[in-house]
């Protein structure tokens, strides 16, 4: 996360703001988003696994369900993190 912070700050958003203030907001956002994504996973994970394991069998269904839940989690993180980072890393 440390490398990601500096990469996002300098490369993606080209921010020159206060690094300590941005780091504090980044850390808080990371904790909130991680907890939120985990809570949402509790809602969608069981139905996805149940459906795919019934449709594709236990072995293949589990692997495909792992990939699907990982992609859903990535999408949630992106769509929540990106606007927050635009706010944290102001020019």
mmCIF file of N, CA and C in Angstrom:
data_model
loop_
_atom_site.group_PDB
_atom_site.id
_atom_site.type_symbol
_atom_site.label_atom_id
_atom_site.label_comp_id
_atom_site.label_asym_id
_atom_site.label_seq_id
_atom_site.Cartn_x
_atom_site.Cartn_y
_atom_site.Cartn_z
ATOM 1 N N UNK A 1 0.816 -1.200 0.000
ATOM 2 C CA UNK A 1 0.000 0.000 0.000
ATOM 3 C C UNK A 1 0.856 1.260 0.000
ATOM 4 N N UNK A 2 2.034 1.176 0.585
ATOM 5 C CA UNK A 2 2.919 2.349 0.611
ATOM 6 C C UNK A 2 3.361 2.699 -0.809
ATOM 7 N N UNK A 3 3.791 1.685 -1.556
ATOM 8 C CA UNK A 3 4.202 1.924 -2.943
ATOM 9 C C UNK A 3 3.014 2.425 -3.754
ATOM 10 N N UNK A 4 1.844 1.822 -3.543
ATOM 11 C CA UNK A 4 0.643 2.243 -4.246
ATOM 12 C C UNK A 4 0.310 3.707 -3.936
ATOM 13 N N UNK A 5 0.457 4.109 -2.675
ATOM 14 C CA UNK A 5 0.170 5.488 -2.289
ATOM 15 C C UNK A 5 1.022 6.470 -3.090
ATOM 16 N N UNK A 6 2.329 6.230 -3.121
ATOM 17 C CA UNK A 6 3.207 7.168 -3.818
ATOM 18 C C UNK A 6 3.001 7.123 -5.334
ATOM 19 N N UNK A 7 2.709 5.943 -5.858
ATOM 20 C CA UNK A 7 2.432 5.837 -7.290
ATOM 21 C C UNK A 7 1.162 6.590 -7.650
ATOM 22 N N UNK A 8 0.111 6.374 -6.870
ATOM 23 C CA UNK A 8 -1.146 7.082 -7.129
ATOM 24 C C UNK A 8 -0.953 8.593 -6.990
ATOM 25 N N UNK A 9 -0.230 8.984 -5.962
ATOM 26 C CA UNK A 9 -0.050 10.405 -5.682
ATOM 27 C C UNK A 9 0.728 11.110 -6.788
ATOM 28 N N UNK A 10 1.853 10.547 -7.171
ATOM 29 C CA UNK A 10 2.735 11.224 -8.124
ATOM 30 C C UNK A 10 2.405 10.924 -9.583
ATOM 31 N N UNK A 11 2.156 9.670 -9.917
ATOM 32 C CA UNK A 11 1.995 9.281 -11.317
ATOM 33 C C UNK A 11 0.563 9.472 -11.789
ATOM 34 N N UNK A 12 -0.380 8.863 -11.076
ATOM 35 C CA UNK A 12 -1.767 8.880 -11.542
ATOM 36 C C UNK A 12 -2.401 10.261 -11.401
ATOM 37 N N UNK A 13 -2.278 10.861 -10.217
ATOM 38 C CA UNK A 13 -2.988 12.114 -9.958
ATOM 39 C C UNK A 13 -2.094 13.347 -9.983
ATOM 40 N N UNK A 14 -0.779 13.159 -10.100
ATOM 41 C CA UNK A 14 0.181 14.262 -10.187
ATOM 42 C C UNK A 14 -0.036 15.306 -9.085
ATOM 43 N N UNK A 15 -0.213 14.798 -7.880
ATOM 44 C CA UNK A 15 -0.519 15.662 -6.740
ATOM 45 C C UNK A 15 0.756 16.239 -6.133
ATOM 46 N N UNK A 16 0.668 17.477 -5.705
ATOM 47 C CA UNK A 16 1.773 18.140 -5.023
ATOM 48 C C UNK A 16 1.331 18.622 -3.642
ATOM 49 N N UNK A 17 0.181 18.130 -3.165
ATOM 50 C CA UNK A 17 -0.346 18.557 -1.866
ATOM 51 C C UNK A 17 0.457 17.982 -0.707
ATOM 52 N N UNK A 18 0.004 18.290 0.486
ATOM 53 C CA UNK A 18 0.645 17.838 1.715
ATOM 54 C C UNK A 18 0.621 16.312 1.782
ATOM 55 N N UNK A 19 1.807 15.700 1.820
ATOM 56 C CA UNK A 19 1.918 14.246 1.788
ATOM 57 C C UNK A 19 1.363 13.611 3.059
ATOM 58 N N UNK A 20 1.533 14.239 4.222
ATOM 59 C CA UNK A 20 1.066 13.663 5.481
ATOM 60 C C UNK A 20 -0.454 13.692 5.578
ATOM 61 N N UNK A 21 -1.034 14.772 5.141
ATOM 62 C CA UNK A 21 -2.502 14.875 5.142
ATOM 63 C C UNK A 21 -3.096 13.856 4.161
ATOM 64 N N UNK A 22 -2.499 13.761 2.980
ATOM 65 C CA UNK A 22 -2.975 12.796 1.988
ATOM 66 C C UNK A 22 -2.800 11.366 2.492
ATOM 67 N N UNK A 23 -1.686 11.082 3.161
ATOM 68 C CA UNK A 23 -1.440 9.730 3.686
ATOM 69 C C UNK A 23 -2.461 9.362 4.754
ATOM 70 N N UNK A 24 -2.811 10.304 5.601
ATOM 71 C CA UNK A 24 -3.811 10.035 6.640
ATOM 72 C C UNK A 24 -5.173 9.727 6.010
ATOM 73 N N UNK A 25 -5.599 10.535 5.050
ATOM 74 C CA UNK A 25 -6.868 10.297 4.365
ATOM 75 C C UNK A 25 -6.837 8.992 3.574
ATOM 76 N N UNK A 26 -5.708 8.703 2.951
ATOM 77 C CA UNK A 26 -5.544 7.474 2.178
ATOM 78 C C UNK A 26 -5.670 6.251 3.087
ATOM 79 N N UNK A 27 -5.008 6.299 4.234
ATOM 80 C CA UNK A 27 -5.092 5.199 5.197
ATOM 81 C C UNK A 27 -6.505 4.980 5.696
ATOM 82 N N UNK A 28 -7.199 6.062 6.017
ATOM 83 C CA UNK A 28 -8.591 5.963 6.471
ATOM 84 C C UNK A 28 -9.482 5.400 5.369
ATOM 85 N N UNK A 29 -9.312 5.896 4.157
ATOM 86 C CA UNK A 29 -10.116 5.406 3.032
ATOM 87 C C UNK A 29 -9.844 3.929 2.782
ATOM 88 N N UNK A 30 -8.593 3.515 2.880
ATOM 89 C CA UNK A 30 -8.228 2.113 2.673
ATOM 90 C C UNK A 30 -8.932 1.212 3.679
ATOM 91 N N UNK A 31 -8.915 1.608 4.948
ATOM 92 C CA UNK A 31 -9.558 0.801 5.997
ATOM 93 C C UNK A 31 -11.062 0.714 5.759
ATOM 94 N N UNK A 32 -11.698 1.840 5.486
ATOM 95 C CA UNK A 32 -13.152 1.858 5.275
ATOM 96 C C UNK A 32 -13.541 1.041 4.050
ATOM 97 N N UNK A 33 -12.824 1.204 2.961
ATOM 98 C CA UNK A 33 -13.146 0.476 1.725
ATOM 99 C C UNK A 33 -12.902 -1.020 1.893
ATOM 100 N N UNK A 34 -11.827 -1.384 2.588
ATOM 101 C CA UNK A 34 -11.541 -2.799 2.815
ATOM 102 C C UNK A 34 -12.639 -3.443 3.654
ATOM 103 N N UNK A 35 -13.060 -2.780 4.705
ATOM 104 C CA UNK A 35 -14.139 -3.312 5.543
ATOM 105 C C UNK A 35 -15.444 -3.362 4.756
ATOM 106 N N UNK A 36 -15.745 -2.314 3.997
ATOM 107 C CA UNK A 36 -16.967 -2.284 3.190
ATOM 108 C C UNK A 36 -16.991 -3.366 2.121
ATOM 109 N N UNK A 37 -15.871 -3.564 1.444
ATOM 110 C CA UNK A 37 -15.800 -4.596 0.404
ATOM 111 C C UNK A 37 -15.971 -5.987 1.014
ATOM 112 N N UNK A 38 -15.388 -6.195 2.190
ATOM 113 C CA UNK A 38 -15.540 -7.487 2.865
ATOM 114 C C UNK A 38 -16.991 -7.711 3.298
ATOM 115 N N UNK A 39 -17.639 -6.653 3.763
ATOM 116 C CA UNK A 39 -19.045 -6.776 4.165
ATOM 117 C C UNK A 39 -19.934 -7.082 2.957
ATOM 118 N N UNK A 40 -19.684 -6.416 1.846
ATOM 119 C CA UNK A 40 -20.457 -6.702 0.630
ATOM 120 C C UNK A 40 -20.215 -8.115 0.129
ATOM 121 N N UNK A 41 -18.999 -8.610 0.323
ATOM 122 C CA UNK A 41 -18.687 -9.969 -0.104
ATOM 123 C C UNK A 41 -19.565 -10.971 0.649
ATOM 124 N N UNK A 42 -19.920 -10.641 1.867
ATOM 125 C CA UNK A 42 -20.822 -11.492 2.630
ATOM 126 C C UNK A 42 -22.193 -11.599 1.998
ATOM 127 N N UNK A 43 -22.561 -10.627 1.179
ATOM 128 C CA UNK A 43 -23.867 -10.630 0.519
ATOM 129 C C UNK A 43 -23.832 -11.413 -0.792
ATOM 130 N N UNK A 44 -22.812 -11.206 -1.593
ATOM 131 C CA UNK A 44 -22.824 -11.807 -2.933
ATOM 132 C C UNK A 44 -22.036 -13.111 -3.062
ATOM 133 N N UNK A 45 -21.184 -13.433 -2.113
ATOM 134 C CA UNK A 45 -20.298 -14.588 -2.273
ATOM 135 C C UNK A 45 -21.051 -15.923 -2.274
ATOM 136 N N UNK A 46 -21.938 -16.133 -1.331
ATOM 137 C CA UNK A 46 -22.649 -17.414 -1.241
ATOM 138 C C UNK A 46 -23.510 -17.671 -2.474
ATOM 139 N N UNK A 47 -24.303 -16.700 -2.935
ATOM 140 C CA UNK A 47 -25.094 -16.971 -4.144
ATOM 141 C C UNK A 47 -24.236 -17.268 -5.380
ATOM 142 N N UNK A 48 -23.124 -16.573 -5.524
ATOM 143 C CA UNK A 48 -22.244 -16.812 -6.668
ATOM 144 C C UNK A 48 -21.662 -18.218 -6.600
ATOM 145 N N UNK A 49 -21.150 -18.593 -5.435
ATOM 146 C CA UNK A 49 -20.583 -19.939 -5.277
ATOM 147 C C UNK A 49 -21.650 -21.013 -5.483
ATOM 148 N N UNK A 50 -22.821 -20.820 -4.888
ATOM 149 C CA UNK A 50 -23.886 -21.816 -5.022
ATOM 150 C C UNK A 50 -24.270 -22.004 -6.479
ATOM 151 N N UNK A 51 -24.500 -20.903 -7.173
ATOM 152 C CA UNK A 51 -24.903 -20.984 -8.574
ATOM 153 C C UNK A 51 -23.835 -21.662 -9.430
ATOM 154 N N UNK A 52 -22.592 -21.210 -9.316
ATOM 155 C CA UNK A 52 -21.538 -21.738 -10.176
ATOM 156 C C UNK A 52 -21.157 -23.179 -9.830
ATOM 157 N N UNK A 53 -21.199 -23.535 -8.574
ATOM 158 C CA UNK A 53 -20.895 -24.922 -8.206
ATOM 159 C C UNK A 53 -22.001 -25.867 -8.675
ATOM 160 N N UNK A 54 -23.251 -25.403 -8.639
ATOM 161 C CA UNK A 54 -24.351 -26.226 -9.161
ATOM 162 C C UNK A 54 -24.287 -26.329 -10.684
ATOM 163 N N UNK A 55 -23.901 -25.246 -11.336
ATOM 164 C CA UNK A 55 -23.884 -25.221 -12.798
ATOM 165 C C UNK A 55 -22.665 -25.936 -13.378
ATOM 166 N N UNK A 56 -21.500 -25.808 -12.718
ATOM 167 C CA UNK A 56 -20.262 -26.313 -13.301
ATOM 168 C C UNK A 56 -19.631 -27.471 -12.525
ATOM 169 N N UNK A 57 -20.213 -27.842 -11.423
ATOM 170 C CA UNK A 57 -19.618 -28.888 -10.589
ATOM 171 C C UNK A 57 -18.747 -28.278 -9.507
ATOM 172 N N UNK A 58 -18.431 -29.070 -8.504
ATOM 173 C CA UNK A 58 -17.718 -28.552 -7.329
ATOM 174 C C UNK A 58 -16.328 -28.009 -7.667
ATOM 175 N N UNK A 59 -15.533 -28.733 -8.446
ATOM 176 C CA UNK A 59 -14.160 -28.309 -8.736
ATOM 177 C C UNK A 59 -14.091 -27.069 -9.602
ATOM 178 N N UNK A 60 -14.646 -27.171 -10.792
ATOM 179 C CA UNK A 60 -14.613 -26.047 -11.736
ATOM 180 C C UNK A 60 -15.432 -24.876 -11.218
ATOM 181 N N UNK A 61 -16.581 -25.170 -10.633
ATOM 182 C CA UNK A 61 -17.439 -24.106 -10.101
ATOM 183 C C UNK A 61 -16.754 -23.291 -9.031
ATOM 184 N N UNK A 62 -15.984 -23.945 -8.184
ATOM 185 C CA UNK A 62 -15.260 -23.232 -7.134
ATOM 186 C C UNK A 62 -14.203 -22.307 -7.728
ATOM 187 N N UNK A 63 -13.476 -22.788 -8.694
ATOM 188 C CA UNK A 63 -12.429 -21.976 -9.323
ATOM 189 C C UNK A 63 -13.043 -20.765 -10.032
ATOM 190 N N UNK A 64 -14.097 -21.000 -10.797
ATOM 191 C CA UNK A 64 -14.759 -19.905 -11.510
ATOM 192 C C UNK A 64 -15.373 -18.918 -10.514
ATOM 193 N N UNK A 65 -15.965 -19.424 -9.445
ATOM 194 C CA UNK A 65 -16.553 -18.552 -8.422
ATOM 195 C C UNK A 65 -15.470 -17.711 -7.744
ATOM 196 N N UNK A 66 -14.305 -18.296 -7.513
ATOM 197 C CA UNK A 66 -13.190 -17.527 -6.947
ATOM 198 C C UNK A 66 -12.827 -16.355 -7.852
ATOM 199 N N UNK A 67 -12.736 -16.623 -9.134
ATOM 200 C CA UNK A 67 -12.382 -15.578 -10.101
ATOM 201 C C UNK A 67 -13.479 -14.511 -10.158
ATOM 202 N N UNK A 68 -14.731 -14.943 -10.202
ATOM 203 C CA UNK A 68 -15.853 -13.991 -10.277
ATOM 204 C C UNK A 68 -15.897 -13.108 -9.036
ATOM 205 N N UNK A 69 -15.772 -13.691 -7.848
ATOM 206 C CA UNK A 69 -15.808 -12.874 -6.632
ATOM 207 C C UNK A 69 -14.607 -11.936 -6.552
ATOM 208 N N UNK A 70 -13.457 -12.377 -7.053
ATOM 209 C CA UNK A 70 -12.282 -11.504 -7.079
ATOM 210 C C UNK A 70 -12.529 -10.312 -8.018
ATOM 211 N N UNK A 71 -13.125 -10.572 -9.181
ATOM 212 C CA UNK A 71 -13.420 -9.490 -10.124
ATOM 213 C C UNK A 71 -14.456 -8.522 -9.561
ATOM 214 N N UNK A 72 -15.474 -9.047 -8.885
ATOM 215 C CA UNK A 72 -16.476 -8.174 -8.262
ATOM 216 C C UNK A 72 -15.814 -7.304 -7.202
ATOM 217 N N UNK A 73 -14.959 -7.896 -6.385
ATOM 218 C CA UNK A 73 -14.263 -7.145 -5.345
ATOM 219 C C UNK A 73 -13.369 -6.061 -5.943
ATOM 220 N N UNK A 74 -12.680 -6.381 -7.025
ATOM 221 C CA UNK A 74 -11.840 -5.386 -7.710
ATOM 222 C C UNK A 74 -12.680 -4.238 -8.262
ATOM 223 N N UNK A 75 -13.815 -4.569 -8.856
ATOM 224 C CA UNK A 75 -14.694 -3.534 -9.412
ATOM 225 C C UNK A 75 -15.222 -2.619 -8.317
ATOM 226 N N UNK A 76 -15.630 -3.205 -7.199
ATOM 227 C CA UNK A 76 -16.114 -2.393 -6.074
ATOM 228 C C UNK A 76 -15.004 -1.472 -5.584
ATOM 229 N N UNK A 77 -13.826 -2.025 -5.392
ATOM 230 C CA UNK A 77 -12.705 -1.207 -4.918
ATOM 231 C C UNK A 77 -12.394 -0.067 -5.881
ATOM 232 N N UNK A 78 -12.384 -0.357 -7.179
ATOM 233 C CA UNK A 78 -12.084 0.690 -8.160
ATOM 234 C C UNK A 78 -13.137 1.796 -8.128
ATOM 235 N N UNK A 79 -14.406 1.418 -8.211
ATOM 236 C CA UNK A 79 -15.468 2.425 -8.313
ATOM 237 C C UNK A 79 -15.641 3.234 -7.049
ATOM 238 N N UNK A 80 -15.148 2.725 -5.922
ATOM 239 C CA UNK A 80 -15.194 3.503 -4.687
ATOM 240 C C UNK A 80 -13.886 4.266 -4.496
ATOM 241 N N UNK A 81 -12.763 3.611 -4.723
ATOM 242 C CA UNK A 81 -11.465 4.224 -4.472
ATOM 243 C C UNK A 81 -11.147 5.373 -5.418
ATOM 244 N N UNK A 82 -11.449 5.224 -6.698
ATOM 245 C CA UNK A 82 -11.042 6.250 -7.661
ATOM 246 C C UNK A 82 -11.606 7.640 -7.325
ATOM 247 N N UNK A 83 -12.919 7.784 -7.083
ATOM 248 C CA UNK A 83 -13.412 9.132 -6.731
ATOM 249 C C UNK A 83 -12.820 9.657 -5.425
ATOM 250 N N UNK A 84 -12.611 8.768 -4.472
ATOM 251 C CA UNK A 84 -12.019 9.213 -3.205
ATOM 252 C C UNK A 84 -10.590 9.678 -3.425
ATOM 253 N N UNK A 85 -9.840 8.969 -4.250
ATOM 254 C CA UNK A 85 -8.463 9.386 -4.521
ATOM 255 C C UNK A 85 -8.411 10.697 -5.294
ATOM 256 N N UNK A 86 -9.385 10.909 -6.170
ATOM 257 C CA UNK A 86 -9.439 12.197 -6.876
ATOM 258 C C UNK A 86 -9.586 13.326 -5.855
ATOM 259 N N UNK A 87 -10.296 13.058 -4.772
ATOM 260 C CA UNK A 87 -10.479 14.071 -3.736
ATOM 261 C C UNK A 87 -9.235 14.182 -2.854
ATOM 262 N N UNK A 88 -8.640 13.051 -2.481
ATOM 263 C CA UNK A 88 -7.461 13.063 -1.606
ATOM 264 C C UNK A 88 -6.262 13.706 -2.291
ATOM 265 N N UNK A 89 -6.030 13.351 -3.539
ATOM 266 C CA UNK A 89 -4.845 13.816 -4.271
ATOM 267 C C UNK A 89 -5.172 15.008 -5.158
ATOM 268 N N UNK A 90 -5.640 16.067 -4.538
ATOM 269 C CA UNK A 90 -5.927 17.286 -5.292
ATOM 270 C C UNK A 90 -4.612 17.933 -5.717
ATOM 271 N N UNK A 91 -4.648 18.637 -6.851
ATOM 272 C CA UNK A 91 -3.441 19.370 -7.290
ATOM 273 C C UNK A 91 -3.278 20.617 -6.464
#
